[in-house]
mmCIF file of N, CA and C and ligand atoms in Angstrom:
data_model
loop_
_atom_site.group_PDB
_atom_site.id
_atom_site.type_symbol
_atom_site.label_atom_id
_atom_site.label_comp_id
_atom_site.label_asym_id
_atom_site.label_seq_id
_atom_site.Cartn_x
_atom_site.Cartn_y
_atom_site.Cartn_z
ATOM 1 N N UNK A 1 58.565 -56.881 -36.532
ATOM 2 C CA UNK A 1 59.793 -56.315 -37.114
ATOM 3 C C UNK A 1 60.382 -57.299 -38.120
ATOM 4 N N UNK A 2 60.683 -56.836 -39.207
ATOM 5 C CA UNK A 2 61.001 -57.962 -40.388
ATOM 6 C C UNK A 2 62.104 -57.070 -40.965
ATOM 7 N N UNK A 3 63.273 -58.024 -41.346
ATOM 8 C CA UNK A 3 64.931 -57.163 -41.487
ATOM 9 C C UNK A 3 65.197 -58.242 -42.885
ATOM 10 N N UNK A 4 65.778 -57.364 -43.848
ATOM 11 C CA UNK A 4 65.670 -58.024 -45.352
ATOM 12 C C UNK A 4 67.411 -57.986 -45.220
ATOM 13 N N UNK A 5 67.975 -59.494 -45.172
ATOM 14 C CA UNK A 5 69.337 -60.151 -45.491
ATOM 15 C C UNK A 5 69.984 -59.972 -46.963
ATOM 16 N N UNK A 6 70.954 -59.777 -47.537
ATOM 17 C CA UNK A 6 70.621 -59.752 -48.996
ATOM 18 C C UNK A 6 72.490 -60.539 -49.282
ATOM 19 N N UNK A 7 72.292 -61.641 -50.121
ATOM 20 C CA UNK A 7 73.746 -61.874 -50.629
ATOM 21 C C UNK A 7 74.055 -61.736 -51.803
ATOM 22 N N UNK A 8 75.132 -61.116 -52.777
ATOM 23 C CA UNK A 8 75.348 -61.138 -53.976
ATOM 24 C C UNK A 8 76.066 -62.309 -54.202
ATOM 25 N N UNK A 9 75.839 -62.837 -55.568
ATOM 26 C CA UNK A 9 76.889 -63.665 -56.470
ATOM 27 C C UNK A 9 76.508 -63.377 -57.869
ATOM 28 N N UNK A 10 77.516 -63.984 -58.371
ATOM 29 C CA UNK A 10 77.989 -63.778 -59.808
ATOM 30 C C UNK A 10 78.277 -65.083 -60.662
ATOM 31 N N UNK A 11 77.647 -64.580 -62.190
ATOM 32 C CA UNK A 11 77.758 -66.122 -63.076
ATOM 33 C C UNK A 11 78.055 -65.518 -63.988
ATOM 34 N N UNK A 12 79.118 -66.292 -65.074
ATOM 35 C CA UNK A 12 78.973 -65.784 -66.649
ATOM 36 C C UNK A 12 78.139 -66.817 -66.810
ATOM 37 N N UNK A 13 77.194 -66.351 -68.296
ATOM 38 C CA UNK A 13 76.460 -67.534 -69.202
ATOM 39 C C UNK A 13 76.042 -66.907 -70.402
ATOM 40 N N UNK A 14 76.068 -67.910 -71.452
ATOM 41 C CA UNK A 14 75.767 -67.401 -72.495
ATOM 42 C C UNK A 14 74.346 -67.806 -72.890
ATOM 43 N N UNK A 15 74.121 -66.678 -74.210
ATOM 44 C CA UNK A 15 72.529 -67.390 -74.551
ATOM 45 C C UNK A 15 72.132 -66.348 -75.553
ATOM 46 N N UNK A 16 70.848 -66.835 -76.226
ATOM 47 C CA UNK A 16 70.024 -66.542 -77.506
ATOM 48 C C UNK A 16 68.857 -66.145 -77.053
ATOM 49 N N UNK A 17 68.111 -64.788 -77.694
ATOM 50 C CA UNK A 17 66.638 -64.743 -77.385
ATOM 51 C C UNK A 17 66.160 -64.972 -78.395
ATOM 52 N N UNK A 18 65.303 -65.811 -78.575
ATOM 53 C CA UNK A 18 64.670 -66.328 -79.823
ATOM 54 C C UNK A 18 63.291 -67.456 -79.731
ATOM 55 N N UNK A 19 62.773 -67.059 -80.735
ATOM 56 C CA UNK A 19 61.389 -67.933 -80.750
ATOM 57 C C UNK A 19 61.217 -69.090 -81.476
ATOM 58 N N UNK A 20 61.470 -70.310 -81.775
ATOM 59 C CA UNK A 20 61.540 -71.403 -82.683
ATOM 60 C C UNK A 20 60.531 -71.524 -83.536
ATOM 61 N N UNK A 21 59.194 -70.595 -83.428
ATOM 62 C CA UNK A 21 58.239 -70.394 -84.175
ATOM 63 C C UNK A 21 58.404 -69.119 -84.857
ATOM 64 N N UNK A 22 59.215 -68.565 -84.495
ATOM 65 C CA UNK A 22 59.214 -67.035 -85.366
ATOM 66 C C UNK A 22 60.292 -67.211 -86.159
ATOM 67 N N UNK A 23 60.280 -66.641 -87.640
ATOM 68 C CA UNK A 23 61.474 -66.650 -88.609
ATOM 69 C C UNK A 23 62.563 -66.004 -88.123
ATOM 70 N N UNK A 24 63.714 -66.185 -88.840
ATOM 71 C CA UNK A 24 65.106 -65.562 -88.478
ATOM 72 C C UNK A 24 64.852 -64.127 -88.265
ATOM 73 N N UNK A 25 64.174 -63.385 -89.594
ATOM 74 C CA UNK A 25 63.824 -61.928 -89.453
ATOM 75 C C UNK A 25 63.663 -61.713 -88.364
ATOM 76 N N UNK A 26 61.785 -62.139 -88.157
ATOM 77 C CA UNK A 26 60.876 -61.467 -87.181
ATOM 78 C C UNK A 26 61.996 -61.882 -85.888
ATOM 79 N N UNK A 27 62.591 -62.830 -85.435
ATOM 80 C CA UNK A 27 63.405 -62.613 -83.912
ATOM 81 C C UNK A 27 64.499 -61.701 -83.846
ATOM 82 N N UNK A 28 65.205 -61.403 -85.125
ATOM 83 C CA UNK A 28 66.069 -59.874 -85.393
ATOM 84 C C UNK A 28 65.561 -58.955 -85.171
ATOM 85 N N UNK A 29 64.150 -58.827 -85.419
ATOM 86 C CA UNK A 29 63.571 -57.449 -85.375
ATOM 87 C C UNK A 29 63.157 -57.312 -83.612
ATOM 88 N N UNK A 30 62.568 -58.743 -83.199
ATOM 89 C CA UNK A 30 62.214 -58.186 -81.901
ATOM 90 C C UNK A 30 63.378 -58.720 -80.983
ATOM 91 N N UNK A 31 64.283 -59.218 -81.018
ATOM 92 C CA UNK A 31 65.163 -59.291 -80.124
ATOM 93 C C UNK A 31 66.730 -59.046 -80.689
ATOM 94 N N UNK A 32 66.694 -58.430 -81.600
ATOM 95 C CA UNK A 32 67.771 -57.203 -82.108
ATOM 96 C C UNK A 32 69.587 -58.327 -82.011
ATOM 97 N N UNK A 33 70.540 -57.504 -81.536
ATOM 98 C CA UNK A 33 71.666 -58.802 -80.955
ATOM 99 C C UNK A 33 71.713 -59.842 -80.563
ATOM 100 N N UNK A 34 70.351 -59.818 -79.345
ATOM 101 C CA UNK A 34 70.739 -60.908 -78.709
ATOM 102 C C UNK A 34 70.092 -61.943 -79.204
ATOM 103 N N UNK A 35 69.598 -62.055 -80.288
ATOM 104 C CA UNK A 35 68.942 -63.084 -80.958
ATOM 105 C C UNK A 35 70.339 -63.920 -82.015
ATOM 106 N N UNK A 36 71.839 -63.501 -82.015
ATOM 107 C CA UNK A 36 72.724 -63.893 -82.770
ATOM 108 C C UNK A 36 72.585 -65.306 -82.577
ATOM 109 N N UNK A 37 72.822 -66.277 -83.575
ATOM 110 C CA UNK A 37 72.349 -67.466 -83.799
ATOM 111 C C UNK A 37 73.471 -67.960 -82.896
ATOM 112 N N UNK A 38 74.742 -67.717 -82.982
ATOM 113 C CA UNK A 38 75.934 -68.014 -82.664
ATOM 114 C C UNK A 38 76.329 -67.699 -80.933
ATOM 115 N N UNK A 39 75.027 -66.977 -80.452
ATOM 116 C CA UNK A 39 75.048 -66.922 -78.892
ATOM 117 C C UNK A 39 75.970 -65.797 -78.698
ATOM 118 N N UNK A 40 75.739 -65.271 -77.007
ATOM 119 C CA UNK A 40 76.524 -63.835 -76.641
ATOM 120 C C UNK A 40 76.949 -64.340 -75.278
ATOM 121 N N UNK A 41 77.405 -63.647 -74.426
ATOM 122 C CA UNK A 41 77.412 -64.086 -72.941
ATOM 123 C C UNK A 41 76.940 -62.716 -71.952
ATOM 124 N N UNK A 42 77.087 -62.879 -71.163
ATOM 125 C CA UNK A 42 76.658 -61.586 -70.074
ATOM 126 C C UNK A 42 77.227 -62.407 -68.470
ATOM 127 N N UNK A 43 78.131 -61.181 -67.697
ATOM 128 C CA UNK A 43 78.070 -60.992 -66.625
ATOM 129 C C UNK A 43 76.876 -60.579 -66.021
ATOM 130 N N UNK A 44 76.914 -62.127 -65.206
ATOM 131 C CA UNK A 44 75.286 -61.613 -64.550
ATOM 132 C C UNK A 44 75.540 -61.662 -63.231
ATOM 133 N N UNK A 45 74.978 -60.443 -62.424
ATOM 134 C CA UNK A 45 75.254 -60.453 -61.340
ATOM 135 C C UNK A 45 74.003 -60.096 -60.625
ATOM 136 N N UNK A 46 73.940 -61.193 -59.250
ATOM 137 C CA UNK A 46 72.801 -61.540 -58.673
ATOM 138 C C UNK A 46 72.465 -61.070 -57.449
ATOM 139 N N UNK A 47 71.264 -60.446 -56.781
ATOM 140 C CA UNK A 47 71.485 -59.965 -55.207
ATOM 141 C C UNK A 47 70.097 -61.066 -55.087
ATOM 142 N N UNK A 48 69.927 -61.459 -54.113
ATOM 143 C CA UNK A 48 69.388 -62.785 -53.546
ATOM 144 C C UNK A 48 68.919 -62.112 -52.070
ATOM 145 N N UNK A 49 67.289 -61.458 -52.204
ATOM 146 C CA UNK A 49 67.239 -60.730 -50.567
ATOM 147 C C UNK A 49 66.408 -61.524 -49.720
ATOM 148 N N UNK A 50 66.308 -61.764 -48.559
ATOM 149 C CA UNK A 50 65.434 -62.647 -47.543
ATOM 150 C C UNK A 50 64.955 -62.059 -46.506
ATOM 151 N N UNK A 51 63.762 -61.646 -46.401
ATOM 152 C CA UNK A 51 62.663 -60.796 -45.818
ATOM 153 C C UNK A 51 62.215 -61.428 -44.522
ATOM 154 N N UNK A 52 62.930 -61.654 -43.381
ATOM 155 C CA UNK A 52 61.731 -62.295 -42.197
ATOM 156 C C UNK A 52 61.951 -61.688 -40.853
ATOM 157 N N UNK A 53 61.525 -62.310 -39.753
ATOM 158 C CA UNK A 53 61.369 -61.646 -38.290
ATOM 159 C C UNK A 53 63.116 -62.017 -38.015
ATOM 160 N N UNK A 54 63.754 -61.348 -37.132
ATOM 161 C CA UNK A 54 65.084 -62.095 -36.522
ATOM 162 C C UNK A 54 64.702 -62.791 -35.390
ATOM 163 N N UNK A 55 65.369 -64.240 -35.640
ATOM 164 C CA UNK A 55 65.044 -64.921 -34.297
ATOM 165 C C UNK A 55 65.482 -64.609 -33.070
ATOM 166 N N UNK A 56 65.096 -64.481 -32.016
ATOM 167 C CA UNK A 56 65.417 -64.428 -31.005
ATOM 168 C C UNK A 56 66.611 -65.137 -30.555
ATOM 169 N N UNK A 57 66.789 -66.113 -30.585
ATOM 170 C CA UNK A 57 68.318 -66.822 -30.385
ATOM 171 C C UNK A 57 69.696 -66.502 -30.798
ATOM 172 N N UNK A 58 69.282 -66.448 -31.991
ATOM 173 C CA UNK A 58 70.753 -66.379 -32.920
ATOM 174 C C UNK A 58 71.067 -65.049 -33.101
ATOM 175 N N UNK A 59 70.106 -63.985 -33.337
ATOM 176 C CA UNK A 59 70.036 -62.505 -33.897
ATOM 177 C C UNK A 59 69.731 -62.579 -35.457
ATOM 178 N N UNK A 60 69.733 -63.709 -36.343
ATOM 179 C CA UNK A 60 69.914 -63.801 -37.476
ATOM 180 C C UNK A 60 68.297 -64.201 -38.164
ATOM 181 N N UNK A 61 68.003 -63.327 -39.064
ATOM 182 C CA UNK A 61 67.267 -63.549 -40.342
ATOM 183 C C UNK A 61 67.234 -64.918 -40.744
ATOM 184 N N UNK A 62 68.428 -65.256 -41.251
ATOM 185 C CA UNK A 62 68.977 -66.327 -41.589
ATOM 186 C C UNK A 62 70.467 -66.521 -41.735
ATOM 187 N N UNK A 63 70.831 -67.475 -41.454
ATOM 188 C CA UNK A 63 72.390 -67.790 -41.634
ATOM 189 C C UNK A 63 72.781 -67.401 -43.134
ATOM 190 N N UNK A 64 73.930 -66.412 -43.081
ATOM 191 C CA UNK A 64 74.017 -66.253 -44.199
ATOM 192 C C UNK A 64 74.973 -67.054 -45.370
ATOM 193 N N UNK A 65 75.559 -67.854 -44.384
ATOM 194 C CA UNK A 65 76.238 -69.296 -45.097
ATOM 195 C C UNK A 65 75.355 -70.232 -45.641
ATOM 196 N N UNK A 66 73.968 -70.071 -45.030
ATOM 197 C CA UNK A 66 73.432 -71.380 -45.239
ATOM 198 C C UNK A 66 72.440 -70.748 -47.119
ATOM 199 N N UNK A 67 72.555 -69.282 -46.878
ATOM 200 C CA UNK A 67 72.115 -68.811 -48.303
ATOM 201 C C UNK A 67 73.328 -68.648 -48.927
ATOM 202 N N UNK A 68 74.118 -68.607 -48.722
ATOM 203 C CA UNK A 68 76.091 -68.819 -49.661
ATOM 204 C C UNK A 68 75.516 -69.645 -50.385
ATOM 205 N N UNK A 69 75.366 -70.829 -49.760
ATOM 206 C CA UNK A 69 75.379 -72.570 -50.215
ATOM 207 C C UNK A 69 74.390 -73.150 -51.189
ATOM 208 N N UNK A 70 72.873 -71.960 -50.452
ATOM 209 C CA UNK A 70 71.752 -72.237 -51.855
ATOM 210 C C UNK A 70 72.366 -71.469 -53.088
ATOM 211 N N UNK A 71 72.392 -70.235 -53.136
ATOM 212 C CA UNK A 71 72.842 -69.946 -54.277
ATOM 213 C C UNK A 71 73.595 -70.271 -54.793
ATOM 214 N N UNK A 72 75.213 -71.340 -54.589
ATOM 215 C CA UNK A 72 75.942 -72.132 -54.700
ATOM 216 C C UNK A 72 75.612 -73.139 -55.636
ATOM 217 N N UNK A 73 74.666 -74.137 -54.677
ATOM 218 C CA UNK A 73 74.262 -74.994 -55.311
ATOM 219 C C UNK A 73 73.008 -75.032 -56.475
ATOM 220 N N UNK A 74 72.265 -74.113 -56.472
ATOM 221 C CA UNK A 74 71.238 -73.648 -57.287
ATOM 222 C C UNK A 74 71.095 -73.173 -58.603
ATOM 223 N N UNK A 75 72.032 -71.687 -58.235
ATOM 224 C CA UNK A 75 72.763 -70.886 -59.378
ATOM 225 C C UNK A 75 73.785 -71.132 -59.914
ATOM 226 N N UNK A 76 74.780 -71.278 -59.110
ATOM 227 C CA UNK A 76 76.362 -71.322 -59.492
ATOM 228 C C UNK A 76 76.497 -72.513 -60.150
ATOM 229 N N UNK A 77 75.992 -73.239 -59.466
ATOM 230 C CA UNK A 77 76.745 -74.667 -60.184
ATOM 231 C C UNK A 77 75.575 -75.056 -61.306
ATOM 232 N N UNK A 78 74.608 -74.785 -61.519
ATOM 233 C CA UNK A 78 73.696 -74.745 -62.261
ATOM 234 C C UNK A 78 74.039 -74.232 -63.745
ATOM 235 N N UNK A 79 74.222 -72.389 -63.368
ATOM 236 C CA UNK A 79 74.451 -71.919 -64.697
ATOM 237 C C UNK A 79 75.834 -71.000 -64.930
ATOM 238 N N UNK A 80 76.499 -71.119 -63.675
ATOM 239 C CA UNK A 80 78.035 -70.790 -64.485
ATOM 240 C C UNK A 80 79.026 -71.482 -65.854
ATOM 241 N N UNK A 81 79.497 -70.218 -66.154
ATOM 242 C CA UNK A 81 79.973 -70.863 -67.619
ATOM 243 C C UNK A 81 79.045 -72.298 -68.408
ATOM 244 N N UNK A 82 77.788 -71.571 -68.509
ATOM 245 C CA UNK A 82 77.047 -72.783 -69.020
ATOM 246 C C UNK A 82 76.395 -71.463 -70.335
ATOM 247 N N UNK A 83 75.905 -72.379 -71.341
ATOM 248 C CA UNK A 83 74.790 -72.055 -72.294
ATOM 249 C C UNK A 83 73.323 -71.802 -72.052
ATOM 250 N N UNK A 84 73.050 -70.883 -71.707
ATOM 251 C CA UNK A 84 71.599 -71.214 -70.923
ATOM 252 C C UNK A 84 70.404 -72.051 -71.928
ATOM 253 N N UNK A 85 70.375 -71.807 -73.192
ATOM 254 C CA UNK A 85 69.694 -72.495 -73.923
ATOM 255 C C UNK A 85 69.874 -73.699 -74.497
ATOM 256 N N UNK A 86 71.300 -74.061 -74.252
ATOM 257 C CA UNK A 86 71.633 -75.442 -74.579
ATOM 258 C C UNK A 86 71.748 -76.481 -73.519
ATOM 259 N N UNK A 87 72.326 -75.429 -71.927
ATOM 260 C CA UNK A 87 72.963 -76.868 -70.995
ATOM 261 C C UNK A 87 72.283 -76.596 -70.277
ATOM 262 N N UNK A 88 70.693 -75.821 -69.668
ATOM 263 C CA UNK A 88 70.115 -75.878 -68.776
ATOM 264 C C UNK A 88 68.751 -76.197 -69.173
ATOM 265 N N UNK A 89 68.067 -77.027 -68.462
ATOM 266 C CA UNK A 89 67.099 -77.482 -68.737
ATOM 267 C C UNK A 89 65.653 -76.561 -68.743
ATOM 268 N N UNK A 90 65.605 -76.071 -68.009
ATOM 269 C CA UNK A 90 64.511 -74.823 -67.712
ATOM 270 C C UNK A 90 64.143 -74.069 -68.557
ATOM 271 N N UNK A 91 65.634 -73.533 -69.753
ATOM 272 C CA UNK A 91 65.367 -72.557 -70.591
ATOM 273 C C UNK A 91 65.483 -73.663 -71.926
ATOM 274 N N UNK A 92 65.458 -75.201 -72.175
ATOM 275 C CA UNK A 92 64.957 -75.485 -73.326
ATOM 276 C C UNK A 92 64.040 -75.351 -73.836
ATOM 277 N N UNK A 93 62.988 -74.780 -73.612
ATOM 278 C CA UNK A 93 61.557 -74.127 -74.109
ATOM 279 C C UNK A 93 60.898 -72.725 -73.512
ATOM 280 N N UNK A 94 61.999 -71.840 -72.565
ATOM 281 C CA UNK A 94 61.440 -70.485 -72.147
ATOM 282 C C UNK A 94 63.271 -69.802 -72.803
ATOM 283 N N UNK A 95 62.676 -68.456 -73.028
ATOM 284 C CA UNK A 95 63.368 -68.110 -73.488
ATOM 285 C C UNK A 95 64.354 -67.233 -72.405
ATOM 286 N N UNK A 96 65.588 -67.131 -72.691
ATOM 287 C CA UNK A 96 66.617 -67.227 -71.424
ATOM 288 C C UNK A 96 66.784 -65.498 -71.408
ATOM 289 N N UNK A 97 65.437 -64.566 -71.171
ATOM 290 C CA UNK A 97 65.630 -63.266 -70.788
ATOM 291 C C UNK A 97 65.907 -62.851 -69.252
ATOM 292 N N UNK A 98 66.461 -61.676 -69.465
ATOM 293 C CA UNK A 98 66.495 -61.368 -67.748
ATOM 294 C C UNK A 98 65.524 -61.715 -66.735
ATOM 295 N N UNK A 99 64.336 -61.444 -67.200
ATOM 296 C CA UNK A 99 63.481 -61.530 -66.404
ATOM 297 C C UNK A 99 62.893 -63.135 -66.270
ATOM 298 N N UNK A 100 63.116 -63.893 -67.070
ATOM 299 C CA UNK A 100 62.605 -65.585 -67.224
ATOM 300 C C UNK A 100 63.791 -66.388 -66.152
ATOM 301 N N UNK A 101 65.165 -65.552 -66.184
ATOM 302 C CA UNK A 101 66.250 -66.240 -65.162
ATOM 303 C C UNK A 101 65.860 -65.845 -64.142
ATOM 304 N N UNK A 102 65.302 -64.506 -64.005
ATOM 305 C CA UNK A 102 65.008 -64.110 -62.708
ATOM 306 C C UNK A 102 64.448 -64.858 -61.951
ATOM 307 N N UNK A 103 63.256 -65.576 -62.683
ATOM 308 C CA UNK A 103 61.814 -65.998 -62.307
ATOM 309 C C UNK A 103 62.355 -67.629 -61.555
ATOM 310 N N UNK A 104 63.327 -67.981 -62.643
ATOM 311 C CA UNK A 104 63.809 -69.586 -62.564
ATOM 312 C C UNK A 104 64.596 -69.629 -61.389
ATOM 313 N N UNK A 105 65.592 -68.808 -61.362
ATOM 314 C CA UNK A 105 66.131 -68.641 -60.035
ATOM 315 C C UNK A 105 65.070 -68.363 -58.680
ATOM 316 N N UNK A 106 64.179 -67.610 -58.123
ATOM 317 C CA UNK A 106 63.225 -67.890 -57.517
ATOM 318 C C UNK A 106 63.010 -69.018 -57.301
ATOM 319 N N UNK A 107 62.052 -69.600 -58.463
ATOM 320 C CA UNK A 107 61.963 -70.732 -58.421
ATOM 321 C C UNK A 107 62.582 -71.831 -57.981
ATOM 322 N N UNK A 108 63.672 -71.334 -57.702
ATOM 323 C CA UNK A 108 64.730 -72.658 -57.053
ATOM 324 C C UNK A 108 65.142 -72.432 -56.083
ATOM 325 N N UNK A 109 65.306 -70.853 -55.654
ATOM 326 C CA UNK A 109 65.535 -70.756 -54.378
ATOM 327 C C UNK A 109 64.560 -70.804 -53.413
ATOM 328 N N UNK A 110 62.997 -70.028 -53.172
ATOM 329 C CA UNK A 110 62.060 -70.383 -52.575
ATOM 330 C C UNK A 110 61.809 -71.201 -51.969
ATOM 331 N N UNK A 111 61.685 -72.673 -52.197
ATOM 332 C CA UNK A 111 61.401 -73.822 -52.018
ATOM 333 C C UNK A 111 62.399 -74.158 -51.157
ATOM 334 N N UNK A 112 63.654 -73.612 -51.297
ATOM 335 C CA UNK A 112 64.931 -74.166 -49.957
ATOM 336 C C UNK A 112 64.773 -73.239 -48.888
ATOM 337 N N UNK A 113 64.099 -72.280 -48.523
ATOM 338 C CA UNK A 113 64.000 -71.716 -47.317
ATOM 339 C C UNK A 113 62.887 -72.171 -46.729
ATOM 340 N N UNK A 114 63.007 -71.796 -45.381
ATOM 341 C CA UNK A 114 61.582 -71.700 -44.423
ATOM 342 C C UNK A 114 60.579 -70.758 -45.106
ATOM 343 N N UNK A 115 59.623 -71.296 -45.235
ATOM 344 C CA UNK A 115 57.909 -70.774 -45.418
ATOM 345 C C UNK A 115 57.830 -68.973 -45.169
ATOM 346 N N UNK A 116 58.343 -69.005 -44.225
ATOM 347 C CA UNK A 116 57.945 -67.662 -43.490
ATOM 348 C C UNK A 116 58.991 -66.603 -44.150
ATOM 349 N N UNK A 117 59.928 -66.771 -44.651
ATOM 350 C CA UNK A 117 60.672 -66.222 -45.383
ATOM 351 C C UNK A 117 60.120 -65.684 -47.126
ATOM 352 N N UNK A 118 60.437 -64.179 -47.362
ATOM 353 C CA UNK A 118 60.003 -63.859 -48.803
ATOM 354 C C UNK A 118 61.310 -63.494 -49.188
ATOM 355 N N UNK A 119 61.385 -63.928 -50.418
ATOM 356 C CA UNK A 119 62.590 -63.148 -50.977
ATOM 357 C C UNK A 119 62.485 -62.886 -52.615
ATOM 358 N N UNK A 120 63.183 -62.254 -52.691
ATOM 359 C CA UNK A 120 63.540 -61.152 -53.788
ATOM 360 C C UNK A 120 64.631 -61.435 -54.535
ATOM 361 N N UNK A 121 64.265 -61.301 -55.663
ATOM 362 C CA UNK A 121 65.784 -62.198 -56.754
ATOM 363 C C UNK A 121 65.869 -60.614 -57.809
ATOM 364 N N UNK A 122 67.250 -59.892 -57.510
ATOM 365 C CA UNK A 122 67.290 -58.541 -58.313
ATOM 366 C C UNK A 122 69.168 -59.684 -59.000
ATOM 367 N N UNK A 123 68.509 -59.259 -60.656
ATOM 368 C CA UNK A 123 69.331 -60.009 -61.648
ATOM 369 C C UNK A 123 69.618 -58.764 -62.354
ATOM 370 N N UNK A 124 70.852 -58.855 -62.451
ATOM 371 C CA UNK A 124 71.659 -57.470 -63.309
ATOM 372 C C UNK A 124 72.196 -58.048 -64.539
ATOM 373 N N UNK A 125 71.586 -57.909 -65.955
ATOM 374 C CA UNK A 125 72.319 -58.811 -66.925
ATOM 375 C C UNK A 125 73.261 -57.889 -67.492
ATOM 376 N N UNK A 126 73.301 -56.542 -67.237
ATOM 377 C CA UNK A 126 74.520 -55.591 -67.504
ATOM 378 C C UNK A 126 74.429 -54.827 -66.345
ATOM 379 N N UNK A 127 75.259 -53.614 -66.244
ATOM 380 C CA UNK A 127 75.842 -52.626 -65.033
ATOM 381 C C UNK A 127 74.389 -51.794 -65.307
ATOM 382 N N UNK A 128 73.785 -51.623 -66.221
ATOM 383 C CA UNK A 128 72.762 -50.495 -66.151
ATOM 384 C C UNK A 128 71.652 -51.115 -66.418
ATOM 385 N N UNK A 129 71.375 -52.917 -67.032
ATOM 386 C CA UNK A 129 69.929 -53.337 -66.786
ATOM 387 C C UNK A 129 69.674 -54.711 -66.052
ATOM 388 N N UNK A 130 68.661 -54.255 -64.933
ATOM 389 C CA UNK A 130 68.794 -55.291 -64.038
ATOM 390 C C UNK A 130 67.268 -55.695 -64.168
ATOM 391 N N UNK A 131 66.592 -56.992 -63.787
ATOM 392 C CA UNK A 131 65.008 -56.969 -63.408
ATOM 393 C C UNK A 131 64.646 -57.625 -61.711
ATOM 394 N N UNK A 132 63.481 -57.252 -61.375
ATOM 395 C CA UNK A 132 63.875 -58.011 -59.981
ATOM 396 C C UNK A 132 62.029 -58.586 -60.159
ATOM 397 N N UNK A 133 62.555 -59.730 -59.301
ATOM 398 C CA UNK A 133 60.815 -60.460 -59.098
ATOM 399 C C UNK A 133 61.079 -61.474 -57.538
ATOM 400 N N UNK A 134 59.782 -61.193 -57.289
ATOM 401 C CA UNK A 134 59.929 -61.638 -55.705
ATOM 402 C C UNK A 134 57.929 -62.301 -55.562
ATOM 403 N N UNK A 135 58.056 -63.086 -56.328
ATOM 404 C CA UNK A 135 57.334 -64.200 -56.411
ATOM 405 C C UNK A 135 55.522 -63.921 -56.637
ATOM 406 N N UNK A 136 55.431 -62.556 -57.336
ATOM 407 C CA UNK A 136 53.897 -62.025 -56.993
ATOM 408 C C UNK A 136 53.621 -62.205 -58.619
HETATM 409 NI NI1 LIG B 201 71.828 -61.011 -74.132
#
């Protein structure tokens, strides 16, 4: 029996989609607005899900304070009110799309849980487009 935990949080951040090898044009044409040289921001809002057996002891999946605190320390303090292409390190050479934060976030959360745990990173960069990736 495996019971999927899920916590939301929320970041503003701003950012550029753009290619440093592609001309001003060609990144207008394929990344339209959000390629403005001058940067945009987006409410991004995050669901963070954790897939495992419930332990017998506690009743719990996982403590859900103790995933408050990763995403806290991971996300929040990472890329709130930050530039994603200027003040985070990850996206100085990937480009800071929904789906590349998605991936980075994973990436940072994974590694702080127990093994036996899968989880699922669903990133909403507006109310109607979200991407989700869960490590495959
Ligand atoms: Ni954008």
């Amino acid at each position: 029996m495996r019971v999927t935990v899920s916590r939301k949080a929320h970041f503003n951040a701003a950012h550029r989609l753009y290619r440093k090898d592609w001309s001003d044009a060609k990144n207008i044409e394929v990344f339209g607005k959000c390629s403005n040289p001058n940067y945009h921001g987006h409410n991004y809002e995050l669901i963070v899900s954790v897939t495992g057996k419930i332990d017998t002891e506690t009743g719990y999946v996982i403590d859900i304070k103790i995933l408050k605190d990763i995403i806290k320390t991971e996300v929040e303090d990472s890329f709130d009110h930050k530039n994603l292409n200027v003040e985070v390190p990850e996206f100085k050479e990937l480009n800071p799309t929904a789906e590349n934060i998605a991936v980075v976030i994973y990436n940072k959360i994974k590694p702080k849980l127990e093994s036996a745990l899968d989880v699922e990173i669903t990133l909403f960069e507006t109310p109607r487009n979200f991407v989700t990736y869960s490590g495959q």
